[in-house]
Coordinates of C-alpha atoms in Angstrom, one line a residue:
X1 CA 0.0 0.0 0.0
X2 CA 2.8 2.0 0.7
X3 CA 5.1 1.5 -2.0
X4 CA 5.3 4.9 -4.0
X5 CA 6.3 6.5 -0.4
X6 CA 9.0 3.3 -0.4
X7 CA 10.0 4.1 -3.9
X8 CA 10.2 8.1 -3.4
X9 CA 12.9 7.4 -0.2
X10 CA 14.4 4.7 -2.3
X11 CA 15.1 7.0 -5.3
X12 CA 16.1 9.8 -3.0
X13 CA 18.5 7.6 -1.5
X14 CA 19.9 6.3 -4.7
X15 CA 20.4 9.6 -5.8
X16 CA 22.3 11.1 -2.8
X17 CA 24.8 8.2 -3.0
X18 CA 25.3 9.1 -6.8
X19 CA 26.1 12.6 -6.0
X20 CA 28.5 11.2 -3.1
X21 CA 29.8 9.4 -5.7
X22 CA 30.5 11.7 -7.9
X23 CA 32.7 13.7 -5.3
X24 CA 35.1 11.2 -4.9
X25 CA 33.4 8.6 -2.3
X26 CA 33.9 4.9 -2.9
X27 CA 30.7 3.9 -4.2
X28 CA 30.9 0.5 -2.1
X29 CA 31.9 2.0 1.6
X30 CA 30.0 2.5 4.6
X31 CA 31.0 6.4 4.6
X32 CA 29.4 7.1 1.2
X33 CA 25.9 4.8 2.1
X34 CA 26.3 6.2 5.7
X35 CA 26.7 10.0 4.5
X36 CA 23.8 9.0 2.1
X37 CA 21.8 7.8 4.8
X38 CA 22.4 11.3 6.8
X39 CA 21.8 13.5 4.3
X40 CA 18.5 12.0 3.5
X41 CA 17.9 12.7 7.4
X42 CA 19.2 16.3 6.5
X43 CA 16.8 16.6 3.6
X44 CA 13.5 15.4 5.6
X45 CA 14.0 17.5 8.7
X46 CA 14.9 20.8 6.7
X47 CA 11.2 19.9 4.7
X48 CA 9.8 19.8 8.1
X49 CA 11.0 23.1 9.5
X50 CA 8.3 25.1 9.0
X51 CA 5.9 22.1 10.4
X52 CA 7.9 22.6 13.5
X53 CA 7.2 26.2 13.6
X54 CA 3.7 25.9 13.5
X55 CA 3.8 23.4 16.2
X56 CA 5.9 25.6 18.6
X57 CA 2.8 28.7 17.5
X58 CA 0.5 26.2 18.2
X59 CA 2.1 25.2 21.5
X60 CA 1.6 29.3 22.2
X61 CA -2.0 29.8 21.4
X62 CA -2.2 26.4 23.8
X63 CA -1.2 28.0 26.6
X64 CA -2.9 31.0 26.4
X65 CA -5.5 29.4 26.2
X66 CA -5.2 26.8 29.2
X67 CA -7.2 29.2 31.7
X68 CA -10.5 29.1 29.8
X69 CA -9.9 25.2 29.3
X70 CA -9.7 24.5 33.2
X71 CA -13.0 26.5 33.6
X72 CA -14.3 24.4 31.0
X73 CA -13.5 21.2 32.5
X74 CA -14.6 22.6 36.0
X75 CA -17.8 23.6 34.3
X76 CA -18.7 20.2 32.8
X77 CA -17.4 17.6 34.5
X78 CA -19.7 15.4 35.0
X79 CA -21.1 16.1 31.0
X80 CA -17.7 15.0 28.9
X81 CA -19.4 15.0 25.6
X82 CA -20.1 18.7 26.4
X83 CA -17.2 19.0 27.7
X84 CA -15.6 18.3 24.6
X85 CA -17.9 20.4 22.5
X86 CA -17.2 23.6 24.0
X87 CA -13.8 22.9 23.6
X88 CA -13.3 22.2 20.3
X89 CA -15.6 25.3 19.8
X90 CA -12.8 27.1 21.7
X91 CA -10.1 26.1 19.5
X92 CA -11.5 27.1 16.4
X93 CA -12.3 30.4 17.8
X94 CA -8.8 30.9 18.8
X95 CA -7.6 29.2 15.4
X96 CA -6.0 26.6 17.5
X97 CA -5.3 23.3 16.5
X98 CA -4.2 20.3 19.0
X99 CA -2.8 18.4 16.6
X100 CA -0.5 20.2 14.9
X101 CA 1.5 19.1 18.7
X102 CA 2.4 16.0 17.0
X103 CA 2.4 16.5 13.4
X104 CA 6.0 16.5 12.9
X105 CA 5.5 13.4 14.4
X106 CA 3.3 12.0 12.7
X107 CA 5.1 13.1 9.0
X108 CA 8.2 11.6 10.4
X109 CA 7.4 7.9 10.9
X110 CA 6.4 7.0 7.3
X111 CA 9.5 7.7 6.1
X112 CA 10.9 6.0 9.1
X113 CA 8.8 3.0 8.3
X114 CA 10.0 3.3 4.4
X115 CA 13.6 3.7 5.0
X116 CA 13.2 0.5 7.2
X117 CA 11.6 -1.3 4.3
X118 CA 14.2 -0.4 2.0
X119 CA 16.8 -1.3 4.0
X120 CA 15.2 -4.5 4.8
X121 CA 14.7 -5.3 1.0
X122 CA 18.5 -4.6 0.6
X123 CA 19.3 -6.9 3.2
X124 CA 17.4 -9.6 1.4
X125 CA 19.1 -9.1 -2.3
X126 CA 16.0 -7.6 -3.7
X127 CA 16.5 -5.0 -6.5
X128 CA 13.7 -2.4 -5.9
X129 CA 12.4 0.8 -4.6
X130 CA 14.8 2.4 -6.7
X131 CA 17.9 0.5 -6.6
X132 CA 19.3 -2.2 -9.1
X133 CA 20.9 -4.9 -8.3
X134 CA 24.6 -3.6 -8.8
X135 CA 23.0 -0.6 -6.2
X136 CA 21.4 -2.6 -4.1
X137 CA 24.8 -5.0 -3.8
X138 CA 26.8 -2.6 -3.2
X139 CA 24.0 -1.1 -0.4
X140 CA 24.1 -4.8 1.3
X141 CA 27.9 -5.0 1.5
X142 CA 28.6 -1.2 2.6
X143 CA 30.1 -1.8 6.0
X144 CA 30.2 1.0 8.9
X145 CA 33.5 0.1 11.0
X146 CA 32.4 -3.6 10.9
X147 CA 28.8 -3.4 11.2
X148 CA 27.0 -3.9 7.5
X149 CA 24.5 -1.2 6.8
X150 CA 21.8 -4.0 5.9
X151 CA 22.8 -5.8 9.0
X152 CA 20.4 -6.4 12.3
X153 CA 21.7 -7.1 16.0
X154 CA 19.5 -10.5 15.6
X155 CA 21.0 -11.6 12.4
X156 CA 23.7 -14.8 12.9
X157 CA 27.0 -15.2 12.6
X158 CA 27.0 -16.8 9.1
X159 CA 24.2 -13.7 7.7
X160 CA 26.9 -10.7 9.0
X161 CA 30.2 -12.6 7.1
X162 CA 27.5 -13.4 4.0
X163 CA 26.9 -9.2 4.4
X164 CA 30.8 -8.9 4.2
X165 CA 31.8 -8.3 7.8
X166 CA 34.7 -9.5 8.9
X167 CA 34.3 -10.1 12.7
X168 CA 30.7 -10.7 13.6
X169 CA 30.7 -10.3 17.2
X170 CA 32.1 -7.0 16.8
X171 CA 29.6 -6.2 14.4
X172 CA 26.7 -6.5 16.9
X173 CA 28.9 -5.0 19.6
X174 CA 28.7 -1.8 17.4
X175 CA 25.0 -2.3 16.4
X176 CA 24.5 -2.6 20.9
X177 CA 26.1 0.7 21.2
X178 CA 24.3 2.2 18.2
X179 CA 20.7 0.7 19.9
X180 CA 22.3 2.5 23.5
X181 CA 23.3 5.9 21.4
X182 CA 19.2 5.6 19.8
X183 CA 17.8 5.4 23.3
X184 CA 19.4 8.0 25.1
X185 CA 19.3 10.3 22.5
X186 CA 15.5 9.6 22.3
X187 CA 15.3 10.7 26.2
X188 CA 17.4 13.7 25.4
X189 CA 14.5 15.0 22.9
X190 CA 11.5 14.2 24.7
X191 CA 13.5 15.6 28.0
X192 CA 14.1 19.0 26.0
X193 CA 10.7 19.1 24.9
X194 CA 8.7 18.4 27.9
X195 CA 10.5 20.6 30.1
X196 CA 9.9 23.6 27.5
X197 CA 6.2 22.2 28.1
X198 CA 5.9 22.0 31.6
X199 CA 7.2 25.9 31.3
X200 CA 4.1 27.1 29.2
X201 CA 1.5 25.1 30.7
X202 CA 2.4 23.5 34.3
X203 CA -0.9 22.2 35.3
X204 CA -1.3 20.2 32.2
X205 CA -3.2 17.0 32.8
X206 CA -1.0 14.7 30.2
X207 CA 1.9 16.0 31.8
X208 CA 2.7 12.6 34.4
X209 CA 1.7 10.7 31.5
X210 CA 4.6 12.5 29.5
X211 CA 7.3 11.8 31.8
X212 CA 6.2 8.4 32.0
X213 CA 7.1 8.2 28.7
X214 CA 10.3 10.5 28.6
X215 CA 11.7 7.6 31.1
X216 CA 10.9 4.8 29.4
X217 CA 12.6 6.6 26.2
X218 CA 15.5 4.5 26.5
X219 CA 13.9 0.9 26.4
X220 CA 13.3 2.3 22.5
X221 CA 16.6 0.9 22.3
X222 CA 15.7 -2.4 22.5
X223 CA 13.3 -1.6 19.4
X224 CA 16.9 -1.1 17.4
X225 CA 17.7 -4.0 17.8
X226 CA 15.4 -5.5 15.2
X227 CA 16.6 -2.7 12.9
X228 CA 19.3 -2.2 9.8
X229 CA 22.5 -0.6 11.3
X230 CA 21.0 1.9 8.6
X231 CA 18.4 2.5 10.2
X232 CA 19.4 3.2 13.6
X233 CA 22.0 5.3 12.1
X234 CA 18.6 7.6 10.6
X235 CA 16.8 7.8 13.9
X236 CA 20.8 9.1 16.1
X237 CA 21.0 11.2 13.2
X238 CA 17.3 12.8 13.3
X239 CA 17.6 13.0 17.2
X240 CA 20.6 15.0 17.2
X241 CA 18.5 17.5 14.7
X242 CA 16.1 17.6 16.9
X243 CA 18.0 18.6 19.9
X244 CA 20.1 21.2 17.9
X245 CA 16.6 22.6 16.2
X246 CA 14.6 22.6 19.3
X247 CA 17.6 24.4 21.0
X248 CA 17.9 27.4 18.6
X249 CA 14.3 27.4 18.4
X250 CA 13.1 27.6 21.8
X251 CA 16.0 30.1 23.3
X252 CA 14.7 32.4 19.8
X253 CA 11.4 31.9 21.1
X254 CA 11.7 32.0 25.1
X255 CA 8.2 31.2 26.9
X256 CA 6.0 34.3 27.5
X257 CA 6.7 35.8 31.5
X258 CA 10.0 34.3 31.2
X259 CA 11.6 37.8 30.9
X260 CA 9.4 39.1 33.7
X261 CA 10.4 36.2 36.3
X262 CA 14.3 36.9 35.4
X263 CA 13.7 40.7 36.1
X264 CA 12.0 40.4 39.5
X265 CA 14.8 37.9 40.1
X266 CA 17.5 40.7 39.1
X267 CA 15.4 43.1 41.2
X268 CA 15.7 40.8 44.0
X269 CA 19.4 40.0 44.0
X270 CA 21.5 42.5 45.7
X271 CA 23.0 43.6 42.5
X272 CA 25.6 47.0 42.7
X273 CA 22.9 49.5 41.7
X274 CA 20.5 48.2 44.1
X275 CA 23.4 48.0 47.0
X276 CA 24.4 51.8 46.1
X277 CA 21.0 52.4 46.3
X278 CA 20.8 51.3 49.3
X279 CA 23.8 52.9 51.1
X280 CA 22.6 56.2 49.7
X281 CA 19.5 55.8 50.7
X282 CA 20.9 55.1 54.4
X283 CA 23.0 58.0 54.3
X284 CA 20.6 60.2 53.5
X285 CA 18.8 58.6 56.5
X286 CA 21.7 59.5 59.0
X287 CA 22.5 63.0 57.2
X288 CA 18.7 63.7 58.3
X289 CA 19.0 66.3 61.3
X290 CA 17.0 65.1 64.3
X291 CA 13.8 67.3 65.1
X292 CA 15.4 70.2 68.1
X293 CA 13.4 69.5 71.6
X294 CA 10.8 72.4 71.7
X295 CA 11.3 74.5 75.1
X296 CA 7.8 73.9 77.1
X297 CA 5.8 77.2 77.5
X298 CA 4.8 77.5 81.4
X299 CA 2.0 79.7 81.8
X300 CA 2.4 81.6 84.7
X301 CA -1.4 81.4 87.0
X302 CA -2.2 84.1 89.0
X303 CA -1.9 83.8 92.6
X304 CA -5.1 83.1 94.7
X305 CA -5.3 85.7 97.5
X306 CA -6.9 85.1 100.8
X307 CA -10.4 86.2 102.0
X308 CA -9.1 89.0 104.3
X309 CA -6.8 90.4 101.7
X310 CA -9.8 90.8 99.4
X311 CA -12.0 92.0 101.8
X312 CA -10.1 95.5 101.6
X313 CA -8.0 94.5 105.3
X314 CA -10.4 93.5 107.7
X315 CA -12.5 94.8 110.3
X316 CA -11.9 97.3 112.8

C-alpha cells in the first residue's frame, strides 16, 4: 500500500549516494551509504522546519488558552461530551489546532517505516524501490567500522560474514552501542521538549503521562535492535536535529513571563545599583538632622489671694 512512499525514499537515496559518488566517495563503503543515509535525514528534517514552527505557535495559542480550558472542565465535569464540545468550539475560535502538537511526528514515521523497508529489501538481495541490483549490492555489503548497513543485532554469525563483515561479534557490539546511542538520545529529545512544556502550561493533565514516557525513552533501544544498522543510524542522526533545532528554536522563542520572572529575580538580587541604592538611601537617613526639643511654654497662673486680703483689710 505504501510503496510509492518506499520508492520516493528509495530513489532519494539512490540519488544522494550518486552525488557522493560523484565527489570522490567509494561507491561501495560505509562512509558514502552512511553519509547518504544522513543527508536524506538532512533533507527530511529541513522539509519539516516550518511544520515545526507551526507546532511551537500552536504550543503558544495552547497555553494562552489553558485558563478558559480549566474552567471548561470545572464547568462540565460530570457532561464529557459537552465538555468536549465547547472545547473544540474554543479552538476554532482561537484558530488553535491540538494536533499540529504532534504533526511533525506523525510526517516523520512514514519515512521511518520506508527507509526500514528499503533497508530491509536490501538486506534480502532484492533490486527495488529504486535500486538495481549492482546498487542494491553494493548497499548490502557497505560496512560501517564492521557493522554492515543491511545488517540487524538479531541476524547470525554466518548472515553478518555473507553481508561482508569480517568479525561478527564486533559487528553487533557496534549495532549494541548504536541501539544505547538511539535510546538516550530519544530521552534527550522528549526531556528537552517536555520541560519547555511544563514551562508554558504547568498544570497540564498529560503531563505525568509525558514523563512516564520520557523515562521509558530508553527501552526504544531495544526496538533497534530489530533494525538495519542503517536505520538506527537515521533515527541518532534525526535525534541529534532535533535537539540542535529545538535548541535554537526555543532560546529564539523564550516562553512568555520568562523575561518578567528573570527581572524580578534581578530586582531581587543585591545587584551594585541596588546596593548603592541602598547605602545612599541610608546616608541620606543618617544626614537627616533630628527634630530640636521644643522649650515647654509654662503659663504663669495668677496667685489666689486670701479672703481678708480681698476684703479690703479686715475689720476694725
Amino acid at each position: 500500500m505504501l510503496d510509492w512512499l518506499y520508492n520516493i525514499v528509495g530513489w532519494t537515496l539512490a540519488r544522494i549516494h550518486e552525488g557522493l559518488t560523484f565527489v570522490g566517495l567509494n561507491p561501495d563503503s560505509g562512509w558514502a551509504w552512511g553519509l547518504s543515509i544522513v543527508l536524506l535525514t538532512v533533507l527530511m528534517r529541513l522539509l519539516m522546519v516550518p511544520l515545526f514552527v507551526k507546532q511551537m505557535n500552536t504550543q503558544r495559542k495552547m497555553q494562552d488558552i489553558q485558563p478558559k480550558i480549566m474552567k471548561l472542565r470545572e464547568r462540565y465535569k460530570h457532561d464529557k461530551q459537552r465538555l468536549q464540545q465547547e472545547s473544540m468550539k474554543l479552538y476554532q475560535e482561537s484558530g488553535t489546532n491540538p494536533i499540529m502538537g504532534c504533526l511533525p511526528l506523525l510526517l516523520q514515521m512514514p519515512v521511518f517505516f520506508a527507509l526500514f523497508s528499503v533497508l530491509r529489501s536490501v538486506a534480502e538481495g532484492n533490486a527495488q524501490y529504486g535500486f538495481d541490483e549492482q546498487l542494491a549490492a553494493s548497499a548490502r555489503q557497505a560496512l560501517i567500522f564492521e557493522a554492515p548497513i543491511a545488517a540487524q543485532f538479531n541476524s547470525s554469525s554466518e548472515e553478518l560474514i555473507a553481508l561482508g563483515s569480517a568479525d561478527p561479534i564486533m559487528a553487533k557490539v557496534l549495532i549494541a552501542i548504536a541501539c544505547v546511542i538511539m535510546g538516550f538520545t530519544t530521552f534527550l529529545t522528549m526531556r528537552q521538549s517536555i520541560k519547555r512544556s511544563t514551562a508554558q502550561m504547568p498544570d497540564n493533565p498529560m503531563m505525568q503521562t509525558q514523563k512516564i514516557m520520557m523515562y521509558m525513552a530508553p527501552a526504544f533501544g531495544l526496538f533497534g535492535l530489530a533494525m538495519p544498522v542503517g536505520v538506527l543510524l537515521y533515527w541518532v542522526t534525526s535525534n541529534v536535529w532535533t535537539m540542535v533545532q529545538q535548541h535554537f528554536l526555543y532560546r529564539n522563542q523564550p516562553v512568555p513571563g520568562a523575561d518578567t520572572a528573570a527581572d524580578k529575580g534581578g530586582a531581587k538580587s543585591p545587584s551594585n545599583g541596588s546596593a548603592k541604592g541602598m547605602l545612599g538611601r541610608k546616608k541620606a537617613v543618617e544626614s537627616t538632622p533630628e527634630p530640636k526639643e521644643q522649650p515647654k511654654i509654662e503659663r504663669k497662673q495668677p496667685k489666689k489671694k486670701s479672703r481678708s486680703k480681698r476684703g479690703g483689710g479686715g475689720s476694725h
